[in-house]
Coordinates of C-alpha atoms and ligand atoms in Angstrom, one line a residue:
X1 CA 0.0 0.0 0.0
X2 CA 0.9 3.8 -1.5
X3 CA 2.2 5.7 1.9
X4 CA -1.1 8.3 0.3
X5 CA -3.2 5.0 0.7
X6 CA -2.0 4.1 4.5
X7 CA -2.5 7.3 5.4
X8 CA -5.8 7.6 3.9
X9 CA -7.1 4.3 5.3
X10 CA -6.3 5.0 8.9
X11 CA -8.2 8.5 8.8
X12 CA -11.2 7.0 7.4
X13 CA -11.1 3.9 9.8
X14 CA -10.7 6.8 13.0
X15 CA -13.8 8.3 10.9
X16 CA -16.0 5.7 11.1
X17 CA -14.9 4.5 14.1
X18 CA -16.0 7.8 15.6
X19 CA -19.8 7.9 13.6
X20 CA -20.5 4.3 13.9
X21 CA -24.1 3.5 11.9
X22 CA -23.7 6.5 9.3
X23 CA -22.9 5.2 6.0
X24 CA -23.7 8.1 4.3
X25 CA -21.5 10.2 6.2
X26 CA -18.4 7.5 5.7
X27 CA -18.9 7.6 1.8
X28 CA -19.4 11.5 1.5
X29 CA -16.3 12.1 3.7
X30 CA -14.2 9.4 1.7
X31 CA -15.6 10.8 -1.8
X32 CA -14.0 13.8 -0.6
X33 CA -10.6 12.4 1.3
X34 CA -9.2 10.1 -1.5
X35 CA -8.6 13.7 -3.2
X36 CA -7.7 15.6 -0.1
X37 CA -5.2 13.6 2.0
X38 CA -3.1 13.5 -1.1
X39 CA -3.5 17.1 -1.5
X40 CA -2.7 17.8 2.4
X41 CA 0.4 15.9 2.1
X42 CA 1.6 18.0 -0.6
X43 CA 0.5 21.0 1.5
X44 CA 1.6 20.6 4.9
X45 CA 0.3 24.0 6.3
X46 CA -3.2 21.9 6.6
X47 CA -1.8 18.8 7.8
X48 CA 0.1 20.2 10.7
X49 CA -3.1 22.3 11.5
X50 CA -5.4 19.3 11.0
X51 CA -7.7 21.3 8.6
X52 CA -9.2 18.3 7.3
X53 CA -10.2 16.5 10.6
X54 CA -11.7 19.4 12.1
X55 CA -13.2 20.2 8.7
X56 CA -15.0 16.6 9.3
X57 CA -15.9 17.0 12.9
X58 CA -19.3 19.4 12.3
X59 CA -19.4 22.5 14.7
X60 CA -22.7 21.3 16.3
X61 CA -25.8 19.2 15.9
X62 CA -28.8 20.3 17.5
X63 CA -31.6 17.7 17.3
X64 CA -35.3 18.2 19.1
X65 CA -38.5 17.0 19.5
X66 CA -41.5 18.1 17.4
X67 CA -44.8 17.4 18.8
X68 CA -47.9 18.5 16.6
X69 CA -51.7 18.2 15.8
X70 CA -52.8 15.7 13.2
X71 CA -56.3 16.6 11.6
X72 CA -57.5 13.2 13.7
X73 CA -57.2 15.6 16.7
X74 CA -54.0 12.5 17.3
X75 CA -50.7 13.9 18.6
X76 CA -48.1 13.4 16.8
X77 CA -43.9 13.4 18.1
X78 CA -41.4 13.7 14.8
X79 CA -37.9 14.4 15.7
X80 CA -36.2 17.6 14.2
X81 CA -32.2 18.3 13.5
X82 CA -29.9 21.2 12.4
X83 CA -26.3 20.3 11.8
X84 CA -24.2 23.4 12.0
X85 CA -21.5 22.3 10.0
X86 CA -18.7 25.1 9.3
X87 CA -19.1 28.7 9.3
X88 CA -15.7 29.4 8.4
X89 CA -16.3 31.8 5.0
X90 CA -19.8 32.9 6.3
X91 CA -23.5 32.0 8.4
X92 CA -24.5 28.5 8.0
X93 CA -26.2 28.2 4.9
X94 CA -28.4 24.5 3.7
X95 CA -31.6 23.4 3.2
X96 CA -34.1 21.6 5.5
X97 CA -35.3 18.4 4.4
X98 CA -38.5 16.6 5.5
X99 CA -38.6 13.0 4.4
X100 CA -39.4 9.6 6.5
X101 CA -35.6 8.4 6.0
X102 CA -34.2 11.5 7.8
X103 CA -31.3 10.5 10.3
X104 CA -28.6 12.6 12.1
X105 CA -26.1 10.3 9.7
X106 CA -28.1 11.9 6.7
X107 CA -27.9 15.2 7.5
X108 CA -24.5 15.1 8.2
X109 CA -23.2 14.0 5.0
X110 CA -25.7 16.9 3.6
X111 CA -24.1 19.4 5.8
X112 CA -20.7 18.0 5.3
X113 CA -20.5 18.6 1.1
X114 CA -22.5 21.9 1.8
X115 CA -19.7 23.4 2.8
X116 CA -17.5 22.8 0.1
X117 CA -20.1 23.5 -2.0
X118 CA -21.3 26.6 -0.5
X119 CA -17.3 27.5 -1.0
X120 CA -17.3 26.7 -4.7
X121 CA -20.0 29.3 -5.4
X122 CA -17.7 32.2 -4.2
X123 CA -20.1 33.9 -2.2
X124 CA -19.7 34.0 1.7
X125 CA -21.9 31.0 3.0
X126 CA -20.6 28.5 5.2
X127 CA -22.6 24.8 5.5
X128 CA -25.3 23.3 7.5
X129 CA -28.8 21.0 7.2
X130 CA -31.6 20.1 9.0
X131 CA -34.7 18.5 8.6
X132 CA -37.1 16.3 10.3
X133 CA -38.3 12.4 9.5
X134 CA -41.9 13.5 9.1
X135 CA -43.5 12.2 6.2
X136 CA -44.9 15.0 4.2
X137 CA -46.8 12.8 2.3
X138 CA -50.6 12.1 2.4
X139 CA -51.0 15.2 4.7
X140 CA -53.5 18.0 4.8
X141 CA -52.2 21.5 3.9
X142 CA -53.0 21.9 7.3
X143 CA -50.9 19.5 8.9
X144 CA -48.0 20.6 6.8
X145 CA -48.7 24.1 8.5
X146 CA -48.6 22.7 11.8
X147 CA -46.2 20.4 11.7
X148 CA -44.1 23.2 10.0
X149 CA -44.6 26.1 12.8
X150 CA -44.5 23.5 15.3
X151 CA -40.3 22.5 14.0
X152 CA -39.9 26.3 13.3
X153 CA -41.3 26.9 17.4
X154 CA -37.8 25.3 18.4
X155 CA -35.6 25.8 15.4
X156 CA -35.7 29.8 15.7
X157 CA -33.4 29.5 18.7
X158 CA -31.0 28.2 16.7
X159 CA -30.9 30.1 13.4
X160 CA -31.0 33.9 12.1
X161 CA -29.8 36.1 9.3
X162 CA -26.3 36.3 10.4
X163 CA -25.9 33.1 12.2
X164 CA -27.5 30.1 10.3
X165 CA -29.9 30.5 6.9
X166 CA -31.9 27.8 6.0
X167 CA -33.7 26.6 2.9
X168 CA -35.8 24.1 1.2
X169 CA -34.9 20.9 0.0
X170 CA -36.7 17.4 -0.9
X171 CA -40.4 17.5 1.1
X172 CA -39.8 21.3 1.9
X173 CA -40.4 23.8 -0.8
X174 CA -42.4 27.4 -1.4
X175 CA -45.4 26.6 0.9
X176 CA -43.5 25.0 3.8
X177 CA -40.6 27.6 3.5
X178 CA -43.8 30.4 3.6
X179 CA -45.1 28.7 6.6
X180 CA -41.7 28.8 8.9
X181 CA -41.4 32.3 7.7
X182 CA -44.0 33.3 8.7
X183 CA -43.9 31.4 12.2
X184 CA -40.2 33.0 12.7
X185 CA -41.4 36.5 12.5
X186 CA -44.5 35.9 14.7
X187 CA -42.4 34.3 17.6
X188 CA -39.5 36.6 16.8
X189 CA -40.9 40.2 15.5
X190 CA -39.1 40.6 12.9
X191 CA -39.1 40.6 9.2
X192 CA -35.7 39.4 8.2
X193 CA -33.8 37.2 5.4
X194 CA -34.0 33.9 7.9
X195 CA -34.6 31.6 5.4
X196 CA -34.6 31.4 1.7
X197 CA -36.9 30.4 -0.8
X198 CA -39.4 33.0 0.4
X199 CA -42.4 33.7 -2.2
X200 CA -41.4 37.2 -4.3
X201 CA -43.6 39.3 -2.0
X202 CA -42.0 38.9 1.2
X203 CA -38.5 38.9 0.2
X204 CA -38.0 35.8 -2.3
X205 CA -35.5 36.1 -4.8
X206 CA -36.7 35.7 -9.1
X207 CA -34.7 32.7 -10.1
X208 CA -34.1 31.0 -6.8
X209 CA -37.3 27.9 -7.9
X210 CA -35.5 27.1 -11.1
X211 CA -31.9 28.5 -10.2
X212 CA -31.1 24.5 -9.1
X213 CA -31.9 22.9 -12.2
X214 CA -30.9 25.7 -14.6
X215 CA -27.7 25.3 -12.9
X216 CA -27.4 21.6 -13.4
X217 CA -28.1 22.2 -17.0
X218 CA -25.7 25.0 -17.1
X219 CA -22.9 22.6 -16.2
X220 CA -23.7 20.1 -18.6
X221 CA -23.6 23.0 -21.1
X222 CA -20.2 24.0 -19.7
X223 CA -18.9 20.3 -20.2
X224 CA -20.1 19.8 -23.7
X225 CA -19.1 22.7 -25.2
X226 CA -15.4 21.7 -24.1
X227 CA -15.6 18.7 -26.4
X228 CA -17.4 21.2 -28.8
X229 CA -21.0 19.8 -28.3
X230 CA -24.2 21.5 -27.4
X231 CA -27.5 20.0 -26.0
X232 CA -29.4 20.1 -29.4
X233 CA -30.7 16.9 -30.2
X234 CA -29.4 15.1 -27.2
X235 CA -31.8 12.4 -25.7
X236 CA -31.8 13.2 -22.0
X237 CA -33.1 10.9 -18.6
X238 CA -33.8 12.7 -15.7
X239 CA -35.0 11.1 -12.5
X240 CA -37.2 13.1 -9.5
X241 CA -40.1 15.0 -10.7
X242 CA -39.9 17.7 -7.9
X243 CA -38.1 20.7 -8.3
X244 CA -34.6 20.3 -9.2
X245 CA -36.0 17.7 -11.5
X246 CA -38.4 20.3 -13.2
X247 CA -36.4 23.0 -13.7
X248 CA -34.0 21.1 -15.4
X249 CA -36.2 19.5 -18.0
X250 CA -37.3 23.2 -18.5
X251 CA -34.0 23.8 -19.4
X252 CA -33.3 21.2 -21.4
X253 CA -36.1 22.0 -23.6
X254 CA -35.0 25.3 -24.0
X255 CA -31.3 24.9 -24.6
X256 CA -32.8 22.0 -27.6
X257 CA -32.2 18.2 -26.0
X258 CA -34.9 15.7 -25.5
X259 CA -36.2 14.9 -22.1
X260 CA -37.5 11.1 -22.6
X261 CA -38.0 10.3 -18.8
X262 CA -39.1 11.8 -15.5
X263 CA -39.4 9.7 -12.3
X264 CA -40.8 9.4 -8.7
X265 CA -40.2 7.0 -5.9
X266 CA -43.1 4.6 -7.2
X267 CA -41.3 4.3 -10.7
X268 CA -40.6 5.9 -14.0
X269 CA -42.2 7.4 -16.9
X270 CA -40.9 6.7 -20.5
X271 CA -41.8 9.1 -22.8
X272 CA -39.9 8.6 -26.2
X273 CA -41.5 11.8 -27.8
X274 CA -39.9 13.9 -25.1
X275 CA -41.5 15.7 -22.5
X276 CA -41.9 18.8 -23.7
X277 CA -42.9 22.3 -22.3
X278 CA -46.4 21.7 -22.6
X279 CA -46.2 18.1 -20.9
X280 CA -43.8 19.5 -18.4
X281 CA -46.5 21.9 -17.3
X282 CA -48.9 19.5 -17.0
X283 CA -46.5 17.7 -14.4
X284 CA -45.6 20.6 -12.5
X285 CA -49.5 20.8 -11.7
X286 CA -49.6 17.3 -11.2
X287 CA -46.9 17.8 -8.4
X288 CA -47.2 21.3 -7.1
X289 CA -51.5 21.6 -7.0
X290 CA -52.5 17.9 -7.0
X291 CA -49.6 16.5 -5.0
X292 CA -50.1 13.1 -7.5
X293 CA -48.0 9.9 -8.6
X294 CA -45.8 10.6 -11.8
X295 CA -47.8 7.5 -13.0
X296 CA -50.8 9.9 -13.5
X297 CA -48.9 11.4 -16.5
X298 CA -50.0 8.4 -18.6
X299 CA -53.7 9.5 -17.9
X300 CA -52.9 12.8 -20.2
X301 CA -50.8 11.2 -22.1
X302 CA -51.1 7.8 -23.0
X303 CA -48.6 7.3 -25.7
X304 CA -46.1 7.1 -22.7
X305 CA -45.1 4.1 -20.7
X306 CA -44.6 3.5 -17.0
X307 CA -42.1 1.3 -15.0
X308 CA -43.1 0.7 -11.5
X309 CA -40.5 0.8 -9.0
X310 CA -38.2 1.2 -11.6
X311 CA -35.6 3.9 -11.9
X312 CA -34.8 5.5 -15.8
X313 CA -31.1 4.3 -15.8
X314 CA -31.7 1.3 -18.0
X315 CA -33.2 3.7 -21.0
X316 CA -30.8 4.6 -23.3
X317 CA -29.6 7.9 -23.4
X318 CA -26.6 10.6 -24.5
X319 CA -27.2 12.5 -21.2
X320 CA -28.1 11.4 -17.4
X321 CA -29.5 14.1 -14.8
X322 CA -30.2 12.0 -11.4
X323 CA -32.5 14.8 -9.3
X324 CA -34.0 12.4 -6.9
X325 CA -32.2 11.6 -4.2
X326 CA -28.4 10.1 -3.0
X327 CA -27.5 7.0 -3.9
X328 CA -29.7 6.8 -6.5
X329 CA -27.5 5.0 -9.0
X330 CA -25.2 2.0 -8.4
X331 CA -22.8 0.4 -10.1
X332 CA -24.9 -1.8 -12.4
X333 CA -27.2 1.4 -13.2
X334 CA -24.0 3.3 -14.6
X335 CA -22.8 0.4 -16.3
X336 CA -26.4 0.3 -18.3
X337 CA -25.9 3.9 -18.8
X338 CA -22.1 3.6 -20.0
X339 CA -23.1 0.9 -22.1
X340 CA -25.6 2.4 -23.6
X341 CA -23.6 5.2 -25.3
X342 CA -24.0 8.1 -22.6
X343 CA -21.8 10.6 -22.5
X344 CA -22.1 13.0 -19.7
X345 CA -24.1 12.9 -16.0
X346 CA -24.9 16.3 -14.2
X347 CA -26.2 15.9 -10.5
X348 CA -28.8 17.4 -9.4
X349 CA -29.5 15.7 -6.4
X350 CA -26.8 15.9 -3.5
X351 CA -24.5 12.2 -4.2
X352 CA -27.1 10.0 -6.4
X353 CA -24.2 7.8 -7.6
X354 CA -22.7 5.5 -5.0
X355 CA -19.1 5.0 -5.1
X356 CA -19.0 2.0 -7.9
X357 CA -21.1 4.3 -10.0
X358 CA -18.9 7.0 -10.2
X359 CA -15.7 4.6 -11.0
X360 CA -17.7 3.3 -13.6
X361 CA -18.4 6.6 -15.3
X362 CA -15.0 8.1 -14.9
X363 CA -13.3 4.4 -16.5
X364 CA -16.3 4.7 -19.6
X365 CA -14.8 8.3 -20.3
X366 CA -18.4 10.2 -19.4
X367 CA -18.1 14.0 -18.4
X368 CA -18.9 13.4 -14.8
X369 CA -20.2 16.6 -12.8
X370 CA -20.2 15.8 -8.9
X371 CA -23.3 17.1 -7.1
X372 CA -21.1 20.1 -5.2
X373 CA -20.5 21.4 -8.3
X374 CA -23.4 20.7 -10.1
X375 CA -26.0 21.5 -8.4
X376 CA -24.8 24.5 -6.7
X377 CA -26.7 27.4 -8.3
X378 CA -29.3 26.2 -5.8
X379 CA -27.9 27.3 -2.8
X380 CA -25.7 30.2 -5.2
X381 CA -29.8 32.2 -5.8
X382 CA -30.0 31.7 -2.2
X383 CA -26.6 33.8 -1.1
X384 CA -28.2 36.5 -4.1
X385 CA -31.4 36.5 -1.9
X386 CA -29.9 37.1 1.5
X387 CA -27.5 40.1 0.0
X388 CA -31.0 41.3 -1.7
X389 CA -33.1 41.1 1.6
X390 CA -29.7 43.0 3.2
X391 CA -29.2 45.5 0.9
X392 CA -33.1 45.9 0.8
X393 CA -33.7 45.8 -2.9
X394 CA -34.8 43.0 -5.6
X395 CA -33.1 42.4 -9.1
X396 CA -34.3 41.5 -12.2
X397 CA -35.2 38.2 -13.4
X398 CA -32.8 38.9 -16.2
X399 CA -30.3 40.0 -13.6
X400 CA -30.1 37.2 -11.8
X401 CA -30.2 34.7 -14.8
X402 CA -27.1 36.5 -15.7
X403 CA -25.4 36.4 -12.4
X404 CA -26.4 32.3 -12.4
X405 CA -25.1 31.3 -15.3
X406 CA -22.2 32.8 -14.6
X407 CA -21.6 31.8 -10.9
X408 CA -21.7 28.1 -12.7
X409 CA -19.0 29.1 -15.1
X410 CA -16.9 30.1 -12.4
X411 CA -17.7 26.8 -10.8
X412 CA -16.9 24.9 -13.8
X413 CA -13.6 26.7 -14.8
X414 CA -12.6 26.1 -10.6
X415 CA -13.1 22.2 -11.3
X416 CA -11.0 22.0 -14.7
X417 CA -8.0 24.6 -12.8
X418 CA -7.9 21.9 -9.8
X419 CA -9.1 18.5 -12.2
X420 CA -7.0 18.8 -14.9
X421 CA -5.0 16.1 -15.7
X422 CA -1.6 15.1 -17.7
X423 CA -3.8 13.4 -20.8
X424 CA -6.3 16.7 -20.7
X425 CA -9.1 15.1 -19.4
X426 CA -11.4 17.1 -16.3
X427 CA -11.6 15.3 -13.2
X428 CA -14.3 17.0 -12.3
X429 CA -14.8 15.8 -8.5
X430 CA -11.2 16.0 -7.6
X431 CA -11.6 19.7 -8.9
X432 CA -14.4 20.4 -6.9
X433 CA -13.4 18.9 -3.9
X434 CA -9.8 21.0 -3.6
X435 CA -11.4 24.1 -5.0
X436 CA -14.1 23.7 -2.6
X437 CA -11.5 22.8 0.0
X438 CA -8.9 25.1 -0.1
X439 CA -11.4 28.6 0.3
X440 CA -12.4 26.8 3.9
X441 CA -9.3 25.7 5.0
X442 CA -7.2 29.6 4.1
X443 CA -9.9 30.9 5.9
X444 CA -9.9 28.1 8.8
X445 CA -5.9 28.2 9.3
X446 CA -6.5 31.9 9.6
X447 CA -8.4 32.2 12.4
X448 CA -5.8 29.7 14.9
X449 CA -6.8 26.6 16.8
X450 CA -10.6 26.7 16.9
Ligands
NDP501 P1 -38.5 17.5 -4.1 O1 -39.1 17.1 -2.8 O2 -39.1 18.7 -4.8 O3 -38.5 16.3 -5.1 C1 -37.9 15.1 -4.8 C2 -38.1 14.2 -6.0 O4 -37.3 13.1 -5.8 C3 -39.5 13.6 -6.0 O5 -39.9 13.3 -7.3 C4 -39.4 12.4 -5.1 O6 -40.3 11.4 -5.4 C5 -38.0 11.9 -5.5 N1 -37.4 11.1 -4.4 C6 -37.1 11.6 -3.2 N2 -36.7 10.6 -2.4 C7 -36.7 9.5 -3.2 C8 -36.3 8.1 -3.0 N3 -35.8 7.7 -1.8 N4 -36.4 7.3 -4.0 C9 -36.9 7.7 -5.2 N5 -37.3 8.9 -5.5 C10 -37.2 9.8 -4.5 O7 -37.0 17.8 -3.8 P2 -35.9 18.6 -4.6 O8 -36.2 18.5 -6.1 O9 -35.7 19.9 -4.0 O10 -34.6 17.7 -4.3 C11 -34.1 16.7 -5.1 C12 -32.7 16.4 -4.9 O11 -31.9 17.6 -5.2 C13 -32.3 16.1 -3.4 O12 -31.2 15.2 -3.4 C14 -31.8 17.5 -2.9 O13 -30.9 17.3 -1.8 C15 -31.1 18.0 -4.1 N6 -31.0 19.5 -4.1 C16 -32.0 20.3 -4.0 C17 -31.8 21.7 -4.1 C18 -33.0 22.6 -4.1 O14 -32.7 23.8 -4.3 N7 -34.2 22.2 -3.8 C19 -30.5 22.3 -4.2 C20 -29.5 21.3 -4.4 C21 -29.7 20.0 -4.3 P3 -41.5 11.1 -4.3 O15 -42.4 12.4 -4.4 O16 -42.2 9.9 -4.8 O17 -40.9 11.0 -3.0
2IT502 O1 -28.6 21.0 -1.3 C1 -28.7 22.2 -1.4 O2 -27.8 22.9 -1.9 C2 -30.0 22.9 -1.1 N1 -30.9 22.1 -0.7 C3 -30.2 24.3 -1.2 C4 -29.7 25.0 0.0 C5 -30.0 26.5 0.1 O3 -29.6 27.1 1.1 O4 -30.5 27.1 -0.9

């Protein structure tokens, strides 16, 4: 074994060894160390400050209990987290996620690559996440109100505009974000940027709904063009139908590729004539106002077909955008997808492809963009609407298009000055992962032992 190898072993065994029970966080933290124990060796200034352990080590976890009013009358006890992860370059800064598969090992992992991805956008957010194991689904608007006051009653100790910013991710977007808004400000008096995601009329940002999906797509665009490609005429799968998923189909569309599937947890649709703009609207209201199955698409339009409990990686494709959720591709899937003649994968959901997945795709040759890089105009909108809500003033749509596109351009030309390798090709994910890296740890070796 490589002295780099040794050395990276016994960190991640001390790793594990201190999280026991949290795979997730094990295989976000060794996605991350294979590229930056090497690099710490090279760069002993971070070593001999142990950067990267601390940087592993989140700066707290609060986790509480929820209690709440089901429309039964029934009470009701969910269990609620924040992990504050680093606030090194700026206020903790993540989404909350409500989903029955929440854990503390979950949110980690989330927390842990928001920070170097909160880095790679250049603007001064530091990483955290939260979220609860209620199950969003099959509950009355009503109960999503008072579940979502009820985990906003204890979370408001914790958070604020300068201290910790929170946002929506899967289970919490515009109407749950509106509700703990509006909670915050009753128990708290104030009308502040707390959160983001806010509807346009009290403080929201134009852009921020799509800006996670345009920005997947934005990527992709990035990566193409540097083997002189473009979208046009590109078949394209793209799993999730929530809101990353949308927005990048939207995208798509516009930019001229072919969006053939969309997806949900109970399966997939296959639509060979592409979802277009006018069948895309008819599944945002099928998600947003009806709160359906993505197997209801097939009622509209029956020319399509549906896989149950299936996943879209086995349809062949030039261009994969996983938006579900992590771990949402194995090794198997990416070999379909490799075999199949694909030629690029943009994540928009925070680490679909498990660890065999992504050796696959990097072995095939595929332009593989990691989810921290990715997916990061998400979070990017958000850092444009707290600097709006501070300065007190609201751009353009156009405006902050603009400023999107070209926050991913930045993000992709970071990954290629830190990925490139001797034979030319982009290793996108080591790029991201010491870009994203080395803004934390100059700003953490800064400020001492702390
Ligand atoms: P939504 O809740 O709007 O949509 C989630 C979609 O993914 C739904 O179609 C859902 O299906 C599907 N999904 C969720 N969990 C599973 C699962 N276990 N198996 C199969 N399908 C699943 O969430 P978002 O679109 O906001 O988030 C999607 C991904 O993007 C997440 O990984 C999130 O962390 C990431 N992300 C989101 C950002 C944002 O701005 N919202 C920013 C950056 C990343 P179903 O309805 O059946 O559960
Ligand atoms: O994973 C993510 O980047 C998000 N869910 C968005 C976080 C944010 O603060 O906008």
């Amino acid at each position: 074994m490589s002295e780099q190898n040794a050395v990276l072993d016994e960190f991640m065994q001390g790793l594990i060894r201190r999280n026991p029970g949290e795979p997730e966080f094990h295989q976000a933290v060794y996605e991350v160390a294979q590229h930056i124990i090497p690099f710490t060796m090279k760069h002993p200034k971070y070593e001999q400050n142990q950067i990267f352990q601390r940087l592993t080590e989140p700066d707290r976890i609060v986790s509480f209990r929820v209690c709440w009013e089901d429309d039964q009358g029934h009470v009701r006890t969910q269990r609620g987290y924040r992990v504050q992860h680093n606030n090194a370059i700026g206020p903790y800064k993540g989404g909350i996620r409500f989903h029955h598969s929440v854990t503390q090992g979950i949110l980690k992992f989330l927390a842990f690559e928001q920070t170097l991805k909160n880095s790679l956008t250049g603007l001064p957010m530091g990483g955290g996440k939260g979220g609860s194991d209620f199950n969003p689904k099959g509950k009355s608007d009503r109960e999503i109100m008072r579940f979502c006051q009820a985990f906003m009653t204890e979370l408001s100790r914790h958070i604020g505009p300068f201290t910790d910013v929170p946002a929506g991710d899967i289970g919490v977007g515009g109407r749950e974000i509106s509700y703990m808004f509006g909670q915050y400000k009753r128990i708290r008096n104030e009308f502040t940027g707390v959160l983001t995601g806010k509807g346009i009329s009290y403080g929201g940002s134009e852009i921020r709904t799509e800006a996670t999906g345009y920005g997947v797509v934005y990527f992709m665009q990035d990566m193409l063009a540097t083997k002189g490609q473009t979208f046009v005429g590109k078949r394209c799968l793209v799993s999730g139908s929530g809101n990353v998923a949308q927005y990048a189909v939207e995208k798509i569309n516009e930019l001229g590729g072919t969006v053939v599937a969309m997806s949900d947890s109970s399966g997939t649709v296959y639509d060979k004539e592409g979802i277009t703009a006018e069948k895309l609207a008819h599944v945002k209201h099928l998600k947003e106002v009806q709160r359906a199955r993505i197997s209801e698409y097939l009622t509209k339009y029956p020319n399509a077909e549906f896989y149950e409990g299936k996943t879209p990686w086995h349809i062949p494709c030039d261009l994969a955008f996983p938006c579900a959720t992590q771990n949402e591709i194995n090794g198997e899937d990416a070999a379909h997808l490799v075999r199949n003649g694909c030629m690029g994968v943009s994540e928009g959901a925070n680490m679909p492809s498990n660890q065999d997945a992504i050796t696959t795709f990097q072995k095939g040759g595929l332009l593989y963009a990691p989810s921290k890089a990715a997916n990061a105009g998400g979070v990017a909108v958000s850092g444009l609407e707290m600097t709006q809500n501070s300065m007190r003033i609201s751009w353009s749509r156009d405006e902050l298009n603009t400023r999107l596109r070209n926050i991913m351009s930045d993000i992709h030309s970071k990954c290629v000055q830190y990925g490139k390798e001797e034979d030319g090709n982009v290793d996108y994910l080591k790029g991201a992962n010491i870009a994203g890296f080395v803004k934390v740890g100059e700003a953490m070796l800064a400020y001492g032992v702390v």
